[in-house]
């Protein structure tokens, strides 16, 4: 059958089944899952910042994860460890958010500039009550961003800070004038101002950032953001604090009062299995019930994004304001024997699948989701990197970011999926989650997650108006759901080449193995 005939046959089949998963129609067990990609109908760019990261002064994320100090015997450049920067460059970090998180609303930036032996010593009250000697501050962070070649996203202090402090910070970093702040920056060793693209006015101000009501925060936001100024050609994207999880009332109240004054609003979305905040479950010891629960909970982000966008649209008819999911990821009980305040957790194939779902969903909403930051970069929550003294390993989630980087800056391609369901006990969810994009060179990339840990899924993919010659691919999977990388065995979960995909005319076929993330490149 020619590609065109297949197109028609598949569409008829799909149409006879009402085309999409949303309608609850699924591929029968003995049929293939079917994906139609409209290769010439893409219009929205996937902002690279959707693949963004977040580093807080929490546990060993910044200290040890990034910062070891100039005198350390761990190889470093100006105190920042080399191995971590090199690993992160491979995943093309587009933006890094800092210094928190909850830490942001108790951070006083002036304590973190100037000679290190004269910097302030503060108690990190949120995270283990340890002393932070401020040896990693504004200069070190912006130096790190320059090393990574990424945009800086600073989270300002509304909860315990002042308007003057926030205004001074922006001026200190970005002004090329001879004002007192710019002069102080020069005195501290940085002649030219930095480029600071994103500035968050507070973090989780409904909780750790001051326990405010939405209305009170919205008023404070309006006041604080007034003084977040543009200096010397630097253009700041002003970011308002949005809801955590499902609190749509917060979105509504902040949008109603302050929409006119913001460029973006945030959403935080953490997921776990079937546990609760007291017993979140082990990161590495779980059964299929916990696996299924995480997949299901992760899929919930789709609905939450859609509802937030719905509310935003009511107050922002021109769709000028972006949604930044600036904290997301899995959250498990800390690794046994570690400081509970440090949120150190391992990271298995299950976390990788969850990350793959999140990123595919962000791609889908790329017309409005313009940034997302996984929590967090090193040694905290769903980390990319784990360190132990001099040693460093990368996690399964790191590999997902590396595989998905092909979507950064590409055009999102609309698609329809009719797929098998993954059934567990009396519940079911779609077995496959996919997204596709076309890059500047015309290469089509499809990222596919098979959430079912027991069954492969045969996929037929129709590429509308496209006649590719070749398909290559990579796959991330492992023998067991709980497999993860350790310092002793760092390559248990890593991507390998995937040879089962074939193209014939405009039809691509592949068998997507159980519990895997596959990224295909088609040209
Ligand atoms: O990422 C850990 C914490 O989670 C952040 O500090 C806070 O913003 C969120 O509650």
mmCIF file of C-alpha atoms and ligand atoms in Angstrom, residues 54 56 58 97 100-103 127 203-204 206 208 268 270 327 331 343 375-376 380-381, ligand 1:
data_model
loop_
_atom_site.group_PDB
_atom_site.id
_atom_site.type_symbol
_atom_site.label_atom_id
_atom_site.label_comp_id
_atom_site.label_asym_id
_atom_site.label_seq_id
_atom_site.Cartn_x
_atom_site.Cartn_y
_atom_site.Cartn_z
ATOM 1 C CA UNK A 54 16.364 25.032 39.193
ATOM 2 C CA UNK A 56 18.291 26.236 45.378
ATOM 3 C CA UNK A 58 19.098 23.416 49.728
ATOM 4 C CA UNK A 97 16.539 29.504 38.398
ATOM 5 C CA UNK A 100 15.136 29.288 45.640
ATOM 6 C CA UNK A 101 12.489 28.043 46.209
ATOM 7 C CA UNK A 102 11.567 28.752 49.785
ATOM 8 C CA UNK A 103 15.112 29.970 50.344
ATOM 9 C CA UNK A 127 16.353 23.363 54.775
ATOM 10 C CA UNK A 203 8.187 32.247 45.458
ATOM 11 C CA UNK A 204 5.260 30.235 46.813
ATOM 12 C CA UNK A 206 0.896 31.303 49.597
ATOM 13 C CA UNK A 208 6.859 29.343 52.651
ATOM 14 C CA UNK A 268 4.497 24.408 40.769
ATOM 15 C CA UNK A 270 5.273 17.981 42.261
ATOM 16 C CA UNK A 327 9.185 23.889 39.763
ATOM 17 C CA UNK A 331 9.303 14.003 45.409
ATOM 18 C CA UNK A 343 15.803 16.233 50.170
ATOM 19 C CA UNK A 375 13.558 20.542 40.710
ATOM 20 C CA UNK A 376 16.492 20.379 41.191
ATOM 21 C CA UNK A 380 18.035 17.399 45.530
ATOM 22 C CA UNK A 381 14.680 15.886 44.508
HETATM 23 O O1 LIG B 1 12.072 22.369 45.575
HETATM 24 C C1 LIG B 1 11.884 22.301 46.960
HETATM 25 C C2 LIG B 1 10.836 23.288 47.458
HETATM 26 O O2 LIG B 1 9.597 22.957 46.920
HETATM 27 C C3 LIG B 1 11.035 24.716 47.057
HETATM 28 O O3 LIG B 1 11.915 25.380 47.893
HETATM 29 C C4 LIG B 1 9.659 25.286 47.185
HETATM 30 O O4 LIG B 1 9.426 26.351 46.317
HETATM 31 C C5 LIG B 1 8.754 24.091 46.910
HETATM 32 O O5 LIG B 1 7.791 23.931 47.872
#
